[in-house]
Amino acid sequence: MLGVVYLGSNARTQERLKYIPGQLVRMTNAYKEAAQICTPHVANEHFLVFFERNVRSEDITAITYLRKKCRNVYIILMTDTMNQEDRDVYMKCGINDTIHQEASVTELNKKIQFISERENILFDDEAPKYGILKFKIPIWKRIFDIIFSSIAIIILSPVFILTAIAIKLESKGPILFKSKRVGTNYTIFDFLKFRSMYTDAEQRLSELSKDRNQYAEANDKEEPKATITAPLGDQAEMSMMDMGLESGMMIGDEEIMLVGDDFVVAESDFAKKKEDEINNAFVKIENDPRVTKVGRFIRKYSIDELPQLFNILKGDMSIVGNRPLPLYEAEKLTADSSIDRFMAPAGLTGLWQVEERGKGGNMSAEERKQLDITYGQTYSFILDMKIIFRTLTAFVQKENV
């Protein structure tokens, strides 16, 4: 049920609002009275407020009061032109939308109908029904993370200092390496590590990952290319390009060909290529030539991971959880079968790390993904303690782990 209120004193606007078909618009020029009108008397009663723009400071007071007293209002500012500063101020204090102050009866009615048709989505009391599921770290886990990381930073401070000196002496560049990583709820944060590679490592990743990625399937090189170029007439090419990949054409009686801007590809090959991208989302380079001498040592003993204790202290991640992924890996794991790994804590160590060590570092991308999902569904204090114990007893890594 949507009620409509006009808050202002413009006689021309008031006159137009009287002619809204099938709608009684209640009018007032006092914001406290408007708040009383917008107090619901029955369940699921909501209000659309047309707010006539006036003096900015007074408007901010009125809008803020309405927002504080009434959570079930949708406020439309009636205004003419606005500069960027005004837009920012009015949006910050709680405006939902704007409409020109000289809008016609038809335009006002369309706006009311638009809000009315989306009433169940726009108002707070329906938010849980339409909201996005998010993971929230348990209190016990957060308290443990703060205590553990604080003690670890103090005890390991000499290791921090010696590692920083060694990195600085061997190669030019920063001591710490920052990269954008995707953690819990697909949240992006600055992930900290001691730098173990030369400074051009990121630029060399694409050429190395083609040949040395341990997670890539062995038969990738043997598969035929999915893209098939085919000459098309100008007219046919334009019509298919306009339709994009959704378009297709039959080859013989069975195969469907998808047509893109500059290629033609069999539908089965395209589906296989997308599947391979998801299955091979993780990237790990065997015998990586980008790693420095100091980097090999600190990687072998997992010293390069120690700065993540500050990430944990900050709340970006947890001691135990699923490994935060680089953006180029996380973007390939947005299918329904993969998103559950992000509905869990992001961690310094986790289930797949200790299991991978147990397998001598031989684990497929699918196995890793399933272990991440399993941890998210079954994690507990006891499981976390087991993973920490196994991590501490197996911290000397093999070359390909």
GROMACS .gro file of C-alpha atoms in nm:
model
  401
    1MET     CA    1   0.000   0.000   0.000
    2LEU     CA    2   0.160   0.326  -0.117
    3GLY     CA    3   0.060   0.666   0.019
    4VAL     CA    4   0.172   0.989  -0.150
    5VAL     CA    5   0.275   1.302   0.041
    6TYR     CA    6   0.380   1.644  -0.086
    7LEU     CA    7   0.617   1.842   0.138
    8GLY     CA    8   0.644   2.201   0.017
    9SER     CA    9   0.459   2.523  -0.052
   10ASN     CA   10   0.462   2.561  -0.430
   11ALA     CA   11   0.103   2.637  -0.531
   12ARG     CA   12   0.153   2.524  -0.894
   13THR     CA   13   0.288   2.185  -0.783
   14GLN     CA   14   0.005   2.144  -0.535
   15GLU     CA   15  -0.248   2.213  -0.810
   16ARG     CA   16  -0.097   1.951  -1.042
   17LEU     CA   17  -0.085   1.688  -0.768
   18LYS     CA   18  -0.460   1.733  -0.708
   19TYR     CA   19  -0.524   1.594  -1.056
   20ILE     CA   20  -0.332   1.268  -1.018
   21PRO     CA   21  -0.594   1.008  -1.126
   22GLY     CA   22  -0.711   0.775  -0.850
   23GLN     CA   23  -0.459   0.911  -0.600
   24LEU     CA   24  -0.518   1.130  -0.294
   25VAL     CA   25  -0.201   1.328  -0.224
   26ARG     CA   26  -0.170   1.458   0.131
   27MET     CA   27   0.002   1.798   0.148
   28THR     CA   28   0.198   1.980   0.415
   29ASN     CA   29   0.479   2.235   0.439
   30ALA     CA   30   0.611   2.112   0.778
   31TYR     CA   31   0.854   1.821   0.782
   32LYS     CA   32   0.755   1.705   1.131
   33GLU     CA   33   0.394   1.684   1.019
   34ALA     CA   34   0.506   1.494   0.711
   35ALA     CA   35   0.686   1.246   0.938
   36GLN     CA   36   0.363   1.193   1.134
   37ILE     CA   37   0.170   1.132   0.811
   38CYS     CA   38   0.433   0.879   0.703
   39THR     CA   39   0.397   0.675   1.021
   40PRO     CA   40   0.242   0.343   0.907
   41HIS     CA   41  -0.088   0.237   1.061
   42VAL     CA   42  -0.103  -0.106   0.894
   43ALA     CA   43   0.157  -0.361   0.789
   44ASN     CA   44   0.346  -0.299   0.463
   45GLU     CA   45   0.229   0.062   0.437
   46HIS     CA   46   0.481   0.277   0.252
   47PHE     CA   47   0.497   0.642   0.146
   48LEU     CA   48   0.627   0.833  -0.152
   49VAL     CA   49   0.728   1.188  -0.054
   50PHE     CA   50   0.757   1.461  -0.317
   51PHE     CA   51   0.999   1.703  -0.150
   52GLU     CA   52   1.005   2.058  -0.289
   53ARG     CA   53   1.361   2.189  -0.292
   54ASN     CA   54   1.418   2.506  -0.091
   55VAL     CA   55   1.714   2.634   0.115
   56ARG     CA   56   1.977   2.359   0.123
   57SER     CA   57   2.054   2.375   0.497
   58GLU     CA   58   1.683   2.361   0.584
   59ASP     CA   59   1.627   2.080   0.335
   60ILE     CA   60   1.905   1.873   0.491
   61THR     CA   61   1.748   1.910   0.834
   62ALA     CA   62   1.406   1.808   0.703
   63ILE     CA   63   1.528   1.510   0.498
   64THR     CA   64   1.749   1.384   0.781
   65TYR     CA   65   1.454   1.403   1.022
   66LEU     CA   66   1.229   1.214   0.781
   67ARG     CA   67   1.488   0.943   0.735
   68LYS     CA   68   1.535   0.909   1.111
   69LYS     CA   69   1.164   0.888   1.191
   70CYS     CA   70   1.037   0.699   0.886
   71ARG     CA   71   1.222   0.404   0.735
   72ASN     CA   72   0.935   0.332   0.498
   73VAL     CA   73   0.960   0.645   0.278
   74TYR     CA   74   1.086   0.698  -0.074
   75ILE     CA   75   1.187   1.064  -0.118
   76ILE     CA   76   1.182   1.234  -0.458
   77LEU     CA   77   1.339   1.579  -0.472
   78MET     CA   78   1.150   1.828  -0.689
   79THR     CA   79   1.411   2.061  -0.834
   80ASP     CA   80   1.540   2.225  -1.150
   81THR     CA   81   1.914   2.223  -1.218
   82MET     CA   82   2.169   2.100  -0.964
   83ASN     CA   83   2.546   2.122  -0.948
   84GLN     CA   84   2.759   1.825  -0.846
   85GLU     CA   85   2.804   1.949  -0.490
   86ASP     CA   86   2.427   1.977  -0.439
   87ARG     CA   87   2.374   1.629  -0.586
   88ASP     CA   88   2.627   1.479  -0.346
   89VAL     CA   89   2.480   1.658  -0.043
   90TYR     CA   90   2.118   1.568  -0.115
   91MET     CA   91   2.201   1.206  -0.198
   92LYS     CA   92   2.407   1.170   0.119
   93CYS     CA   93   2.127   1.294   0.343
   94GLY     CA   94   1.875   1.051   0.193
   95ILE     CA   95   1.720   1.151  -0.140
   96ASN     CA   96   1.618   0.850  -0.352
   97ASP     CA   97   1.532   1.021  -0.680
   98THR     CA   98   1.468   1.358  -0.847
   99ILE     CA   99   1.204   1.502  -1.076
  100HIS     CA  100   1.176   1.844  -1.238
  101GLN     CA  101   0.975   2.089  -1.031
  102GLU     CA  102   0.764   2.174  -1.337
  103ALA     CA  103   0.685   1.811  -1.417
  104SER     CA  104   0.343   1.758  -1.574
  105VAL     CA  105   0.056   1.563  -1.419
  106THR     CA  106   0.135   1.276  -1.656
  107GLU     CA  107   0.502   1.269  -1.553
  108LEU     CA  108   0.414   1.280  -1.183
  109ASN     CA  109   0.163   1.000  -1.228
  110LYS     CA  110   0.417   0.786  -1.416
  111LYS     CA  111   0.663   0.831  -1.130
  112ILE     CA  112   0.402   0.724  -0.874
  113GLN     CA  113   0.306   0.419  -1.080
  114PHE     CA  114   0.671   0.325  -1.126
  115ILE     CA  115   0.735   0.328  -0.749
  116SER     CA  116   0.407   0.152  -0.674
  117GLU     CA  117   0.488  -0.137  -0.908
  118ARG     CA  118   0.824  -0.188  -0.733
  119GLU     CA  119   0.704  -0.128  -0.381
  120ASN     CA  120   0.806  -0.468  -0.246
  121ILE     CA  121   1.162  -0.426  -0.372
  122LEU     CA  122   1.230  -0.064  -0.276
  123PHE     CA  123   1.132  -0.056   0.089
  124ASP     CA  124   1.333  -0.183   0.386
  125ASP     CA  125   1.074  -0.414   0.537
  126GLU     CA  126   1.103  -0.637   0.228
  127ALA     CA  127   1.483  -0.621   0.212
  128PRO     CA  128   1.553  -0.965   0.369
  129LYS     CA  129   1.339  -1.130   0.103
  130TYR     CA  130   1.530  -0.974  -0.183
  131GLY     CA  131   1.866  -0.914  -0.011
  132ILE     CA  132   2.198  -1.069  -0.107
  133LEU     CA  133   2.325  -1.347   0.115
  134LYS     CA  134   2.646  -1.246   0.293
  135PHE     CA  135   2.884  -1.432   0.520
  136LYS     CA  136   2.959  -1.281   0.860
  137ILE     CA  137   3.256  -1.409   1.056
  138PRO     CA  138   3.161  -1.560   1.397
  139ILE     CA  139   3.270  -1.369   1.709
  140TRP     CA  140   3.476  -1.661   1.840
  141LYS     CA  141   3.675  -1.673   1.516
  142ARG     CA  142   3.739  -1.298   1.509
  143ILE     CA  143   3.858  -1.294   1.873
  144PHE     CA  144   4.092  -1.585   1.805
  145ASP     CA  145   4.229  -1.410   1.495
  146ILE     CA  146   4.309  -1.089   1.688
  147ILE     CA  147   4.481  -1.270   1.976
  148PHE     CA  148   4.676  -1.513   1.755
  149SER     CA  149   4.794  -1.252   1.501
  150SER     CA  150   4.896  -1.002   1.771
  151ILE     CA  151   5.108  -1.257   1.957
  152ALA     CA  152   5.258  -1.390   1.632
  153ILE     CA  153   5.362  -1.041   1.515
  154ILE     CA  154   5.541  -0.972   1.845
  155ILE     CA  155   5.721  -1.308   1.854
  156LEU     CA  156   5.820  -1.300   1.487
  157SER     CA  157   5.933  -0.936   1.476
  158PRO     CA  158   6.306  -1.035   1.442
  159VAL     CA  159   6.215  -1.249   1.139
  160PHE     CA  160   6.032  -0.952   0.986
  161ILE     CA  161   6.339  -0.730   1.026
  162LEU     CA  162   6.594  -0.983   0.889
  163THR     CA  163   6.371  -1.070   0.591
  164ALA     CA  164   6.323  -0.704   0.502
  165ILE     CA  165   6.701  -0.646   0.505
  166ALA     CA  166   6.770  -0.953   0.287
  167ILE     CA  167   6.510  -0.854   0.027
  168LYS     CA  168   6.643  -0.500   0.007
  169LEU     CA  169   7.003  -0.616  -0.037
  170GLU     CA  170   6.931  -0.862  -0.319
  171SER     CA  171   6.712  -0.666  -0.559
  172LYS     CA  172   6.563  -0.326  -0.620
  173GLY     CA  173   6.200  -0.268  -0.536
  174PRO     CA  174   5.970  -0.250  -0.235
  175ILE     CA  175   6.004  -0.492   0.058
  176LEU     CA  176   5.633  -0.568   0.067
  177PHE     CA  177   5.428  -0.680  -0.230
  178LYS     CA  178   5.069  -0.558  -0.242
  179SER     CA  179   4.814  -0.713  -0.471
  180LYS     CA  180   4.439  -0.687  -0.498
  181ARG     CA  181   4.280  -1.007  -0.372
  182VAL     CA  182   3.921  -1.126  -0.350
  183GLY     CA  183   3.814  -1.265  -0.014
  184THR     CA  184   3.491  -1.329   0.173
  185ASN     CA  185   3.174  -1.208  -0.006
  186TYR     CA  186   3.391  -1.118  -0.310
  187THR     CA  187   3.539  -0.829  -0.108
  188ILE     CA  188   3.854  -0.684  -0.265
  189PHE     CA  189   4.143  -0.582  -0.037
  190ASP     CA  190   4.521  -0.517  -0.044
  191PHE     CA  191   4.691  -0.850   0.022
  192LEU     CA  192   5.038  -0.824   0.182
  193LYS     CA  193   5.340  -1.049   0.125
  194PHE     CA  194   5.714  -1.013   0.144
  195ARG     CA  195   5.831  -0.957  -0.213
  196SER     CA  196   5.978  -1.282  -0.344
  197MET     CA  197   5.989  -1.197  -0.715
  198TYR     CA  198   6.157  -0.947  -0.941
  199THR     CA  199   5.959  -0.629  -0.999
  200ASP     CA  200   5.840  -0.726  -1.350
  201ALA     CA  201   5.675  -1.050  -1.231
  202GLU     CA  202   5.316  -0.946  -1.303
  203GLN     CA  203   5.396  -0.852  -1.664
  204ARG     CA  204   5.555  -1.193  -1.731
  205LEU     CA  205   5.268  -1.398  -1.584
  206SER     CA  206   5.058  -1.438  -1.900
  207GLU     CA  207   5.338  -1.585  -2.112
  208LEU     CA  208   5.452  -1.822  -1.836
  209SER     CA  209   5.105  -1.944  -1.736
  210LYS     CA  210   5.043  -2.086  -2.084
  211ASP     CA  211   5.327  -2.336  -2.054
  212ARG     CA  212   5.392  -2.387  -1.681
  213ASN     CA  213   5.056  -2.358  -1.504
  214GLN     CA  214   5.028  -2.671  -1.287
  215TYR     CA  215   4.648  -2.644  -1.278
  216ALA     CA  216   4.601  -2.631  -1.654
  217GLU     CA  217   4.480  -2.955  -1.807
  218ALA     CA  218   4.750  -3.160  -1.974
  219ASN     CA  219   4.564  -3.198  -2.300
  220ASP     CA  220   4.503  -2.825  -2.358
  221LYS     CA  221   4.779  -2.804  -2.618
  222GLU     CA  222   4.639  -3.095  -2.814
  223GLU     CA  223   4.286  -2.957  -2.845
  224PRO     CA  224   4.193  -2.775  -3.165
  225LYS     CA  225   4.127  -2.406  -3.147
  226ALA     CA  226   3.766  -2.318  -3.079
  227THR     CA  227   3.767  -2.015  -3.304
  228ILE     CA  228   3.691  -2.069  -3.671
  229THR     CA  229   3.711  -1.774  -3.901
  230ALA     CA  230   3.469  -1.767  -4.192
  231PRO     CA  231   3.413  -1.505  -4.461
  232LEU     CA  232   3.066  -1.358  -4.454
  233GLY     CA  233   2.896  -1.127  -4.694
  234ASP     CA  234   2.878  -0.764  -4.576
  235GLN     CA  235   2.506  -0.775  -4.520
  236ALA     CA  236   2.504  -1.114  -4.346
  237GLU     CA  237   2.801  -1.020  -4.130
  238MET     CA  238   2.637  -0.700  -4.007
  239SER     CA  239   2.310  -0.869  -3.915
  240MET     CA  240   2.488  -1.142  -3.718
  241MET     CA  241   2.723  -0.898  -3.546
  242ASP     CA  242   2.423  -0.699  -3.432
  243MET     CA  243   2.288  -1.011  -3.261
  244GLY     CA  244   2.624  -1.098  -3.094
  245LEU     CA  245   2.697  -1.439  -2.948
  246GLU     CA  246   2.331  -1.509  -2.887
  247SER     CA  247   2.301  -1.550  -3.261
  248GLY     CA  248   2.366  -1.880  -3.432
  249MET     CA  249   2.345  -2.067  -3.758
  250MET     CA  250   2.311  -2.435  -3.845
  251ILE     CA  251   2.595  -2.621  -4.014
  252GLY     CA  252   2.448  -2.936  -4.168
  253ASP     CA  253   2.170  -3.081  -3.955
  254GLU     CA  254   2.329  -3.068  -3.609
  255GLU     CA  255   2.607  -2.820  -3.526
  256ILE     CA  256   2.512  -2.466  -3.421
  257MET     CA  257   2.766  -2.193  -3.493
  258LEU     CA  258   2.785  -1.878  -3.277
  259VAL     CA  259   2.883  -1.558  -3.454
  260GLY     CA  260   3.084  -1.284  -3.280
  261ASP     CA  261   3.232  -0.955  -3.398
  262ASP     CA  262   3.530  -1.116  -3.570
  263PHE     CA  263   3.487  -1.492  -3.541
  264VAL     CA  264   3.257  -1.787  -3.587
  265VAL     CA  265   3.272  -2.064  -3.327
  266ALA     CA  266   3.089  -2.393  -3.279
  267GLU     CA  267   2.852  -2.380  -2.982
  268SER     CA  268   3.001  -2.700  -2.835
  269ASP     CA  269   3.356  -2.558  -2.863
  270PHE     CA  270   3.249  -2.232  -2.701
  271ALA     CA  271   3.088  -2.417  -2.408
  272LYS     CA  272   3.401  -2.630  -2.366
  273LYS     CA  273   3.624  -2.323  -2.365
  274LYS     CA  274   3.413  -2.156  -2.093
  275GLU     CA  275   3.419  -2.476  -1.886
  276ASP     CA  276   3.798  -2.497  -1.917
  277GLU     CA  277   3.833  -2.135  -1.802
  278ILE     CA  278   3.642  -2.218  -1.483
  279ASN     CA  279   3.821  -2.547  -1.424
  280ASN     CA  280   4.163  -2.386  -1.477
  281ALA     CA  281   4.092  -2.066  -1.287
  282PHE     CA  282   4.383  -2.117  -1.047
  283VAL     CA  283   4.731  -2.030  -1.167
  284LYS     CA  284   5.054  -2.167  -1.021
  285ILE     CA  285   5.384  -2.165  -1.211
  286GLU     CA  286   5.618  -2.461  -1.171
  287ASN     CA  287   5.989  -2.369  -1.113
  288ASP     CA  288   5.899  -2.003  -1.154
  289PRO     CA  289   6.199  -1.809  -1.301
  290ARG     CA  290   6.057  -1.481  -1.172
  291VAL     CA  291   6.145  -1.573  -0.810
  292THR     CA  292   6.459  -1.425  -0.648
  293LYS     CA  293   6.711  -1.629  -0.442
  294VAL     CA  294   6.582  -1.478  -0.119
  295GLY     CA  295   6.233  -1.536  -0.252
  296ARG     CA  296   6.293  -1.910  -0.293
  297PHE     CA  297   6.413  -1.936   0.066
  298ILE     CA  298   6.128  -1.739   0.223
  299ARG     CA  299   5.876  -1.925   0.009
  300LYS     CA  300   6.016  -2.264   0.112
  301TYR     CA  301   5.963  -2.179   0.479
  302SER     CA  302   5.644  -1.972   0.417
  303ILE     CA  303   5.811  -1.658   0.554
  304ASP     CA  304   5.676  -1.457   0.261
  305GLU     CA  305   5.324  -1.506   0.403
  306LEU     CA  306   5.396  -1.345   0.742
  307PRO     CA  307   5.282  -0.988   0.653
  308GLN     CA  308   4.932  -1.130   0.613
  309LEU     CA  309   4.918  -1.130   0.993
  310PHE     CA  310   4.851  -0.758   0.955
  311ASN     CA  311   4.567  -0.837   0.710
  312ILE     CA  312   4.425  -1.068   0.974
  313LEU     CA  313   4.459  -0.809   1.250
  314LYS     CA  314   4.280  -0.558   1.026
  315GLY     CA  315   3.995  -0.803   0.952
  316ASP     CA  316   4.056  -0.861   0.580
  317MET     CA  317   4.104  -1.231   0.642
  318SER     CA  318   4.129  -1.498   0.910
  319ILE     CA  319   4.400  -1.737   1.033
  320VAL     CA  320   4.218  -2.032   0.876
  321GLY     CA  321   3.998  -2.004   0.570
  322ASN     CA  322   3.992  -2.016   0.191
  323ARG     CA  323   4.285  -1.855   0.018
  324PRO     CA  324   4.206  -1.504  -0.115
  325LEU     CA  325   4.235  -1.511  -0.494
  326PRO     CA  326   4.383  -1.263  -0.742
  327LEU     CA  327   4.122  -1.082  -0.949
  328TYR     CA  328   4.201  -1.279  -1.266
  329GLU     CA  329   4.129  -1.605  -1.082
  330ALA     CA  330   3.823  -1.489  -0.887
  331GLU     CA  331   3.649  -1.354  -1.198
  332LYS     CA  332   3.638  -1.709  -1.336
  333LEU     CA  333   3.466  -1.843  -1.023
  334THR     CA  334   3.132  -1.665  -1.037
  335ALA     CA  335   2.923  -1.960  -1.153
  336ASP     CA  336   2.667  -2.112  -0.913
  337SER     CA  337   2.896  -2.412  -0.861
  338SER     CA  338   3.183  -2.190  -0.741
  339ILE     CA  339   3.045  -1.899  -0.540
  340ASP     CA  340   3.011  -2.101  -0.217
  341ARG     CA  341   3.389  -2.081  -0.169
  342PHE     CA  342   3.348  -1.704  -0.115
  343MET     CA  343   3.070  -1.754   0.142
  344ALA     CA  344   3.337  -1.851   0.397
  345PRO     CA  345   3.629  -1.686   0.577
  346ALA     CA  346   3.934  -1.591   0.372
  347GLY     CA  347   4.243  -1.732   0.538
  348LEU     CA  348   4.621  -1.746   0.577
  349THR     CA  349   4.608  -2.125   0.569
  350GLY     CA  350   4.325  -2.362   0.495
  351LEU     CA  351   4.199  -2.708   0.422
  352TRP     CA  352   4.328  -2.731   0.065
  353GLN     CA  353   4.679  -2.620   0.165
  354VAL     CA  354   4.729  -2.901   0.419
  355GLU     CA  355   4.559  -3.155   0.192
  356GLU     CA  356   4.778  -3.050  -0.100
  357ARG     CA  357   5.091  -3.101   0.105
  358GLY     CA  358   4.962  -3.448   0.192
  359LYS     CA  359   4.935  -3.520  -0.182
  360GLY     CA  360   5.285  -3.394  -0.250
  361GLY     CA  361   5.150  -3.080  -0.416
  362ASN     CA  362   4.954  -3.271  -0.682
  363MET     CA  363   4.599  -3.138  -0.678
  364SER     CA  364   4.368  -3.033  -0.959
  365ALA     CA  365   4.184  -2.701  -0.965
  366GLU     CA  366   3.852  -2.882  -0.920
  367GLU     CA  367   3.978  -3.067  -0.611
  368ARG     CA  368   4.100  -2.741  -0.464
  369LYS     CA  369   3.768  -2.569  -0.530
  370GLN     CA  370   3.571  -2.852  -0.371
  371LEU     CA  371   3.791  -2.844  -0.059
  372ASP     CA  372   3.729  -2.469  -0.030
  373ILE     CA  373   3.355  -2.527  -0.052
  374THR     CA  374   3.376  -2.811   0.202
  375TYR     CA  375   3.558  -2.589   0.450
  376GLY     CA  376   3.297  -2.314   0.412
  377GLN     CA  377   3.020  -2.562   0.490
  378THR     CA  378   3.186  -2.746   0.781
  379TYR     CA  379   3.435  -2.510   0.952
  380SER     CA  380   3.450  -2.511   1.332
  381PHE     CA  381   3.694  -2.428   1.610
  382ILE     CA  382   3.811  -2.791   1.627
  383LEU     CA  383   3.864  -2.809   1.248
  384ASP     CA  384   4.056  -2.478   1.257
  385MET     CA  385   4.287  -2.613   1.531
  386LYS     CA  386   4.353  -2.929   1.329
  387ILE     CA  387   4.442  -2.724   1.018
  388ILE     CA  388   4.673  -2.495   1.218
  389PHE     CA  389   4.849  -2.796   1.373
  390ARG     CA  390   4.896  -2.962   1.033
  391THR     CA  391   5.024  -2.633   0.888
  392LEU     CA  392   5.282  -2.587   1.165
  393THR     CA  393   5.408  -2.944   1.128
  394ALA     CA  394   5.437  -2.922   0.749
  395PHE     CA  395   5.555  -2.565   0.693
  396VAL     CA  396   5.863  -2.676   0.498
  397GLN     CA  397   5.715  -2.687   0.151
  398LYS     CA  398   5.817  -2.890  -0.149
  399GLU     CA  399   5.924  -2.705  -0.462
  400ASN     CA  400   5.594  -2.742  -0.649
  401VAL     CA  401   5.354  -2.670  -0.358
   0.00000   0.00000   0.00000
